[in-house]
PDB file of C-alpha atoms in Angstrom:
ATOM      1  CA  MET A   1      -0.968   7.120  17.208  1.00 87.00           C
ATOM      2  CA  THR A   2      -2.671   4.684  19.592  1.00 93.00           C
ATOM      3  CA  TYR A   3      -0.682   1.955  21.301  1.00 96.00           C
ATOM      4  CA  SER A   4      -1.777  -1.661  21.832  1.00 94.00           C
ATOM      5  CA  SER A   5      -5.061  -1.418  19.891  1.00 96.00           C
ATOM      6  CA  VAL A   6      -5.342  -3.637  16.810  1.00 97.00           C
ATOM      7  CA  PHE A   7      -6.638  -1.812  13.740  1.00 97.00           C
ATOM      8  CA  VAL A   8      -8.116  -3.260  10.555  1.00 97.00           C
ATOM      9  CA  ASN A   9      -7.408  -1.776   7.136  1.00 98.00           C
ATOM     10  CA  ARG A  10      -9.339  -2.656   3.990  1.00 97.00           C
ATOM     11  CA  ILE A  11      -9.183  -1.042   0.567  1.00 98.00           C
ATOM     12  CA  ASP A  12     -10.720  -1.661  -2.832  1.00 97.00           C
ATOM     13  CA  SER A  13      -8.335  -3.521  -5.107  1.00 98.00           C
ATOM     14  CA  SER A  14      -8.932  -0.941  -7.852  1.00 97.00           C
ATOM     15  CA  LEU A  15      -6.862   1.511  -5.779  1.00 97.00           C
ATOM     16  CA  LEU A  16      -3.716  -0.583  -6.343  1.00 98.00           C
ATOM     17  CA  GLU A  17      -1.816   0.455  -9.464  1.00 97.00           C
ATOM     18  CA  PRO A  18      -0.427  -2.578 -11.346  1.00 97.00           C
ATOM     19  CA  ASP A  19       3.332  -2.597 -11.931  1.00 96.00           C
ATOM     20  CA  TYR A  20       3.889  -4.664 -15.067  1.00 94.00           C
ATOM     21  CA  ASN A  21       7.666  -4.405 -14.825  1.00 91.00           C
ATOM     22  CA  GLU A  22       7.469  -6.101 -11.424  1.00 94.00           C
ATOM     23  CA  ILE A  23       5.225  -8.814 -12.831  1.00 94.00           C
ATOM     24  CA  PHE A  24       7.729  -9.558 -15.603  1.00 91.00           C
ATOM     25  CA  ARG A  25      10.529  -9.565 -13.013  1.00 91.00           C
ATOM     26  CA  TYR A  26       8.659 -12.074 -10.846  1.00 93.00           C
ATOM     27  CA  MET A  27       8.169 -14.184 -13.963  1.00 90.00           C
ATOM     28  CA  GLY A  28      11.947 -14.314 -14.339  1.00 85.00           C
ATOM     29  CA  TYR A  29      12.420 -11.749 -17.091  1.00 81.00           C
ATOM     30  CA  GLY A  30      15.156  -9.233 -16.373  1.00 68.00           C
ATOM     31  CA  LEU A  31      15.222  -5.874 -18.147  1.00 62.00           C
ATOM     32  CA  LYS A  32      17.417  -7.257 -20.940  1.00 62.00           C
ATOM     33  CA  ASP A  33      15.255 -10.364 -21.324  1.00 61.00           C
ATOM     34  CA  ARG A  34      11.989  -8.484 -21.833  1.00 60.00           C
ATOM     35  CA  THR A  35      12.791  -7.687 -25.451  1.00 62.00           C
ATOM     36  CA  GLU A  36      12.718 -11.454 -26.010  1.00 66.00           C
ATOM     37  CA  LEU A  37       9.366 -11.896 -24.235  1.00 72.00           C
ATOM     38  CA  ASP A  38       6.960 -13.827 -26.425  1.00 77.00           C
ATOM     39  CA  ASP A  39       4.255 -11.526 -27.833  1.00 83.00           C
ATOM     40  CA  GLU A  40       1.559 -14.035 -26.958  1.00 86.00           C
ATOM     41  CA  VAL A  41       2.726 -14.222 -23.341  1.00 86.00           C
ATOM     42  CA  ARG A  42       2.976 -10.442 -23.130  1.00 88.00           C
ATOM     43  CA  LYS A  43      -0.569 -10.118 -24.486  1.00 91.00           C
ATOM     44  CA  MET A  44      -1.754 -12.711 -21.980  1.00 94.00           C
ATOM     45  CA  VAL A  45      -0.238 -10.737 -19.091  1.00 95.00           C
ATOM     46  CA  TYR A  46      -2.062  -7.547 -20.075  1.00 95.00           C
ATOM     47  CA  GLN A  47      -5.319  -9.486 -20.380  1.00 97.00           C
ATOM     48  CA  ILE A  48      -5.019 -11.402 -17.115  1.00 97.00           C
ATOM     49  CA  VAL A  49      -3.910  -8.663 -14.722  1.00 98.00           C
ATOM     50  CA  PRO A  50      -7.081  -6.468 -14.819  1.00 97.00           C
ATOM     51  CA  GLU A  51      -9.354  -9.498 -14.378  1.00 97.00           C
ATOM     52  CA  PHE A  52      -7.196 -10.958 -11.601  1.00 98.00           C
ATOM     53  CA  GLN A  53      -7.209  -7.606  -9.807  1.00 98.00           C
ATOM     54  CA  LYS A  54     -11.018  -7.627  -9.603  1.00 98.00           C
ATOM     55  CA  ILE A  55     -11.101 -10.762  -7.418  1.00 98.00           C
ATOM     56  CA  LEU A  56      -8.648  -9.438  -4.824  1.00 98.00           C
ATOM     57  CA  CYS A  57      -9.604  -8.348  -1.320  1.00 98.00           C
ATOM     58  CA  PRO A  58      -6.655  -6.376   0.112  1.00 98.00           C
ATOM     59  CA  GLN A  59      -6.883  -6.154   3.896  1.00 98.00           C
ATOM     60  CA  GLY A  60      -4.607  -5.991   6.886  1.00 98.00           C
ATOM     61  CA  VAL A  61      -4.346  -5.687  10.662  1.00 98.00           C
ATOM     62  CA  TYR A  62      -1.730  -3.693  12.556  1.00 98.00           C
ATOM     63  CA  VAL A  63      -0.759  -2.586  16.060  1.00 98.00           C
ATOM     64  CA  PHE A  64       1.736  -0.122  17.592  1.00 98.00           C
ATOM     65  CA  TYR A  65       3.806  -0.710  20.730  1.00 98.00           C
ATOM     66  CA  PRO A  66       6.467   1.317  22.565  1.00 98.00           C
ATOM     67  CA  LEU A  67       9.866  -0.233  21.850  1.00 98.00           C
ATOM     68  CA  LYS A  68      12.998  -0.690  23.937  1.00 97.00           C
ATOM     69  CA  ILE A  69      16.229  -2.145  22.583  1.00 97.00           C
ATOM     70  CA  GLU A  70      18.725  -3.642  25.010  1.00 95.00           C
ATOM     71  CA  ASN A  71      21.855  -5.068  23.434  1.00 90.00           C
ATOM     72  CA  GLU A  72      20.406  -7.244  20.647  1.00 94.00           C
ATOM     73  CA  ASN A  73      16.966  -7.652  22.224  1.00 96.00           C
ATOM     74  CA  LEU A  74      13.807  -5.893  21.064  1.00 97.00           C
ATOM     75  CA  ILE A  75      11.330  -5.544  23.924  1.00 97.00           C
ATOM     76  CA  PHE A  76       7.678  -4.615  23.375  1.00 97.00           C
ATOM     77  CA  ASN A  77       4.379  -5.540  25.018  1.00 96.00           C
ATOM     78  CA  GLY A  78       6.066  -8.096  27.250  1.00 94.00           C
ATOM     79  CA  ASN A  79       7.694  -9.828  24.282  1.00 94.00           C
ATOM     80  CA  GLN A  80      11.430 -10.134  23.699  1.00 95.00           C
ATOM     81  CA  LEU A  81      12.942 -10.817  20.300  1.00 96.00           C
ATOM     82  CA  LYS A  82      16.680 -11.351  19.913  1.00 95.00           C
ATOM     83  CA  SER A  83      18.096 -10.225  16.558  1.00 96.00           C
ATOM     84  CA  CYS A  84      21.394  -8.550  15.798  1.00 97.00           C
ATOM     85  CA  GLN A  85      20.223  -7.293  12.395  1.00 97.00           C
ATOM     86  CA  LEU A  86      16.778  -6.061  13.416  1.00 97.00           C
ATOM     87  CA  SER A  87      17.968  -4.420  16.646  1.00 97.00           C
ATOM     88  CA  ARG A  88      20.650  -2.602  14.672  1.00 96.00           C
ATOM     89  CA  PHE A  89      18.179  -1.602  11.946  1.00 96.00           C
ATOM     90  CA  LEU A  90      15.712  -0.238  14.524  1.00 97.00           C
ATOM     91  CA  SER A  91      18.306   1.170  16.931  1.00 95.00           C
ATOM     92  CA  GLU A  92      16.911   4.729  16.734  1.00 95.00           C
ATOM     93  CA  CYS A  93      13.267   3.665  17.044  1.00 97.00           C
ATOM     94  CA  SER A  94      11.052   4.332  20.069  1.00 97.00           C
ATOM     95  CA  ALA A  95       8.016   2.445  18.762  1.00 98.00           C
ATOM     96  CA  ILE A  96       7.293  -0.571  16.613  1.00 98.00           C
ATOM     97  CA  CYS A  97       4.355  -1.546  14.434  1.00 98.00           C
ATOM     98  CA  LEU A  98       3.501  -5.142  13.597  1.00 98.00           C
ATOM     99  CA  PHE A  99       1.238  -5.821  10.644  1.00 98.00           C
ATOM    100  CA  ALA A 100      -0.249  -8.722   8.723  1.00 98.00           C
ATOM    101  CA  ALA A 101      -1.606  -8.219   5.208  1.00 98.00           C
ATOM    102  CA  THR A 102      -3.261 -10.353   2.544  1.00 98.00           C
ATOM    103  CA  ILE A 103      -4.949  -9.987  -0.836  1.00 98.00           C
ATOM    104  CA  GLY A 104      -7.495 -12.670   0.046  1.00 97.00           C
ATOM    105  CA  PRO A 105      -8.241 -16.331  -0.720  1.00 97.00           C
ATOM    106  CA  GLN A 106      -9.627 -15.898  -4.230  1.00 97.00           C
ATOM    107  CA  ALA A 107      -6.128 -15.319  -5.603  1.00 97.00           C
ATOM    108  CA  ASP A 108      -4.985 -18.727  -4.314  1.00 96.00           C
ATOM    109  CA  LEU A 109      -8.110 -20.451  -5.626  1.00 97.00           C
ATOM    110  CA  GLN A 110      -7.712 -18.982  -9.096  1.00 97.00           C
ATOM    111  CA  ILE A 111      -4.012 -19.856  -9.263  1.00 97.00           C
ATOM    112  CA  ARG A 112      -4.675 -23.471  -8.219  1.00 96.00           C
ATOM    113  CA  LYS A 113      -7.417 -23.734 -10.821  1.00 96.00           C
ATOM    114  CA  MET A 114      -5.115 -22.469 -13.580  1.00 97.00           C
ATOM    115  CA  GLN A 115      -2.283 -24.798 -12.522  1.00 96.00           C
ATOM    116  CA  LYS A 116      -4.497 -27.686 -13.629  1.00 96.00           C
ATOM    117  CA  ILE A 117      -5.801 -26.286 -16.905  1.00 97.00           C
ATOM    118  CA  ALA A 118      -3.457 -23.481 -18.035  1.00 96.00           C
ATOM    119  CA  PRO A 119       0.024 -23.571 -16.418  1.00 95.00           C
ATOM    120  CA  VAL A 120       1.279 -20.448 -18.226  1.00 93.00           C
ATOM    121  CA  LYS A 121      -1.658 -18.443 -16.910  1.00 96.00           C
ATOM    122  CA  ALA A 122      -0.958 -19.804 -13.434  1.00 97.00           C
ATOM    123  CA  VAL A 123       2.640 -18.518 -13.620  1.00 96.00           C
ATOM    124  CA  ILE A 124       1.369 -15.089 -14.664  1.00 96.00           C
ATOM    125  CA  MET A 125      -1.141 -15.061 -11.802  1.00 98.00           C
ATOM    126  CA  GLN A 126       1.530 -16.099  -9.294  1.00 98.00           C
ATOM    127  CA  ALA A 127       3.668 -13.156 -10.405  1.00 97.00           C
ATOM    128  CA  THR A 128       0.677 -10.819 -10.418  1.00 98.00           C
ATOM    129  CA  GLY A 129      -0.314 -11.872  -6.903  1.00 98.00           C
ATOM    130  CA  ALA A 130       3.244 -11.310  -5.663  1.00 98.00           C
ATOM    131  CA  MET A 131       3.193  -7.824  -7.165  1.00 98.00           C
ATOM    132  CA  PHE A 132      -0.215  -6.923  -5.710  1.00 98.00           C
ATOM    133  CA  ILE A 133       0.555  -8.058  -2.151  1.00 98.00           C
ATOM    134  CA  GLU A 134       3.660  -5.859  -2.226  1.00 98.00           C
ATOM    135  CA  LYS A 135       1.556  -2.988  -3.575  1.00 98.00           C
ATOM    136  CA  TYR A 136      -0.936  -3.440  -0.771  1.00 98.00           C
ATOM    137  CA  CYS A 137       1.857  -3.584   1.837  1.00 98.00           C
ATOM    138  CA  ASP A 138       3.072  -0.245   0.453  1.00 98.00           C
ATOM    139  CA  ALA A 139      -0.443   1.187   0.842  1.00 98.00           C
ATOM    140  CA  LEU A 140      -0.747  -0.166   4.382  1.00 98.00           C
ATOM    141  CA  CYS A 141       2.654   1.269   5.303  1.00 98.00           C
ATOM    142  CA  SER A 142       1.463   4.652   4.021  1.00 98.00           C
ATOM    143  CA  GLN A 143      -1.403   4.464   6.524  1.00 98.00           C
ATOM    144  CA  ILE A 144       1.005   3.433   9.284  1.00 98.00           C
ATOM    145  CA  GLU A 145       3.261   6.353   8.313  1.00 97.00           C
ATOM    146  CA  LYS A 146       0.362   8.825   8.620  1.00 97.00           C
ATOM    147  CA  GLU A 147      -0.488   7.601  12.097  1.00 97.00           C
ATOM    148  CA  ALA A 148       3.143   7.662  13.217  1.00 97.00           C
ATOM    149  CA  ALA A 149       3.442  11.234  11.921  1.00 95.00           C
ATOM    150  CA  GLU A 150       0.740  12.304  14.389  1.00 94.00           C
ATOM    151  CA  ASP A 151       3.351  11.734  17.121  1.00 94.00           C
ATOM    152  CA  GLY A 152       6.154  13.319  15.117  1.00 94.00           C
ATOM    153  CA  LEU A 153       7.560   9.949  14.090  1.00 97.00           C
ATOM    154  CA  LYS A 154       8.789   8.609  10.782  1.00 97.00           C
ATOM    155  CA  ILE A 155       8.924   4.965   9.766  1.00 98.00           C
ATOM    156  CA  LYS A 156      11.640   2.594   8.625  1.00 97.00           C
ATOM    157  CA  ASN A 157      11.255   0.101   5.795  1.00 97.00           C
ATOM    158  CA  ARG A 158       9.362  -3.068   6.722  1.00 97.00           C
ATOM    159  CA  PHE A 159      11.258  -6.160   7.872  1.00 97.00           C
ATOM    160  CA  SER A 160       9.605  -9.589   7.720  1.00 97.00           C
ATOM    161  CA  PRO A 161      10.194 -12.803   9.709  1.00 96.00           C
ATOM    162  CA  GLY A 162      12.317 -15.225   7.730  1.00 94.00           C
ATOM    163  CA  TYR A 163      14.751 -12.532   6.593  1.00 94.00           C
ATOM    164  CA  GLY A 164      18.222 -12.119   8.015  1.00 93.00           C
ATOM    165  CA  ASP A 165      18.531 -13.510  11.529  1.00 95.00           C
ATOM    166  CA  VAL A 166      14.815 -13.168  12.373  1.00 96.00           C
ATOM    167  CA  PRO A 167      13.484 -16.742  12.353  1.00 95.00           C
ATOM    168  CA  LEU A 168      10.213 -17.612  10.649  1.00 95.00           C
ATOM    169  CA  GLU A 169       9.162 -18.935  14.052  1.00 95.00           C
ATOM    170  CA  ASN A 170       8.290 -15.320  14.910  1.00 96.00           C
ATOM    171  CA  GLN A 171       5.210 -15.653  12.714  1.00 96.00           C
ATOM    172  CA  LYS A 172       3.561 -17.059  15.846  1.00 96.00           C
ATOM    173  CA  MET A 173       4.105 -13.730  17.612  1.00 96.00           C
ATOM    174  CA  PHE A 174       2.170 -11.885  14.913  1.00 97.00           C
ATOM    175  CA  PHE A 175      -0.738 -14.297  15.133  1.00 97.00           C
ATOM    176  CA  HIS A 176      -0.715 -13.983  18.929  1.00 95.00           C
ATOM    177  CA  LEU A 177      -0.700 -10.180  18.960  1.00 96.00           C
ATOM    178  CA  LEU A 178      -2.881  -9.536  15.905  1.00 97.00           C
ATOM    179  CA  ASP A 179      -6.419 -10.789  15.390  1.00 92.00           C
ATOM    180  CA  CYS A 180      -5.562 -12.207  11.983  1.00 96.00           C
ATOM    181  CA  LYS A 181      -8.845 -14.087  11.752  1.00 94.00           C
ATOM    182  CA  LYS A 182     -10.494 -10.718  11.128  1.00 95.00           C
ATOM    183  CA  ILE A 183      -8.888 -10.760   7.687  1.00 97.00           C
ATOM    184  CA  GLY A 184      -9.242 -14.504   7.134  1.00 96.00           C
ATOM    185  CA  LEU A 185      -5.543 -15.181   7.695  1.00 97.00           C
ATOM    186  CA  THR A 186      -4.337 -18.396   9.326  1.00 97.00           C
ATOM    187  CA  LEU A 187      -0.976 -19.969  10.137  1.00 96.00           C
ATOM    188  CA  THR A 188      -0.180 -23.621   9.446  1.00 95.00           C
ATOM    189  CA  ASP A 189       1.932 -25.888  11.662  1.00 94.00           C
ATOM    190  CA  SER A 190       4.755 -25.405   9.144  1.00 94.00           C
ATOM    191  CA  LEU A 191       4.531 -21.607   9.669  1.00 95.00           C
ATOM    192  CA  MET A 192       3.108 -20.951   6.212  1.00 95.00           C
ATOM    193  CA  MET A 193       0.303 -18.446   5.907  1.00 97.00           C
ATOM    194  CA  ALA A 194      -3.009 -19.043   4.204  1.00 97.00           C
ATOM    195  CA  PRO A 195      -3.935 -17.331   1.928  1.00 97.00           C
ATOM    196  CA  GLU A 196      -0.483 -17.718   0.394  1.00 96.00           C
ATOM    197  CA  LYS A 197      -0.231 -14.145  -0.912  1.00 97.00           C
ATOM    198  CA  SER A 198       0.146 -12.662   2.565  1.00 98.00           C
ATOM    199  CA  VAL A 199       2.875 -10.814   4.466  1.00 98.00           C
ATOM    200  CA  THR A 200       3.778 -10.098   8.084  1.00 98.00           C
ATOM    201  CA  ALA A 201       6.317  -7.421   8.957  1.00 98.00           C
ATOM    202  CA  PHE A 202       7.839  -5.199  11.618  1.00 98.00           C
ATOM    203  CA  VAL A 203       7.912  -1.432  10.990  1.00 98.00           C
ATOM    204  CA  GLY A 204      10.066   0.724  13.255  1.00 98.00           C
ATOM    205  CA  CYS A 205       9.040   4.288  14.170  1.00 98.00           C
ATOM    206  CA  TYR A 206      11.645   6.921  15.022  1.00 97.00           C
ATOM    207  CA  LYS A 207      11.702  10.589  15.933  1.00 94.00           C
ATOM    208  CA  ASN A 208      11.623  13.007  13.021  1.00 73.00           C
ATOM    209  CA  ILE A 209      14.310  15.482  14.085  1.00 69.00           C
ATOM    210  CA  ASN A 210      13.670  17.625  10.992  1.00 58.00           C
ATOM    211  CA  LEU A 211      10.288  18.838  12.243  1.00 47.00           C
ATOM    212  CA  SER A 212      10.120  22.631  12.207  1.00 43.00           C
TER     213      SER A 212
END
């Protein structure tokens, strides 16, 4: 595991396995509701997802830093972040990884196009995009986990700005520390990311005491 160097990760979208249950959940259908799902809508979902997947460009950037936690402050690379929840969640961690991930601009363009001409298809694509960015974040975290394991470390679940007591304002930190332009990712004045189907997150790394 190398500290302070920003790495780029890109994969072919065909490597992401669609999760149709997640798509239906994002569309607002719980497990009990799916028996009532209109056959035409269900058919549309299974038609749209493979075609939508082809236009995606999953890519991310990430960096590792040594981590110190003092009281409720996370300290890394000269930055200090105060959070009761995150400091508690990462209390056993000696390193932290910051990542930014996106599935590319074509997803946004296609969704906006469908919002004008086929609103139902746009809803399906919104749900599909939400599923695929989570799938890609899982894949990126698997890569982060492999690199952490080289130093005998395991990783915690990812934690994104805007959750709990970690303000969305911390998005600026990610864009300062990561060269997000390498993956075509920008941050608006209102702290929204473009492309929309993008994620930033902290991943804590802690010692694997079960190593033999």
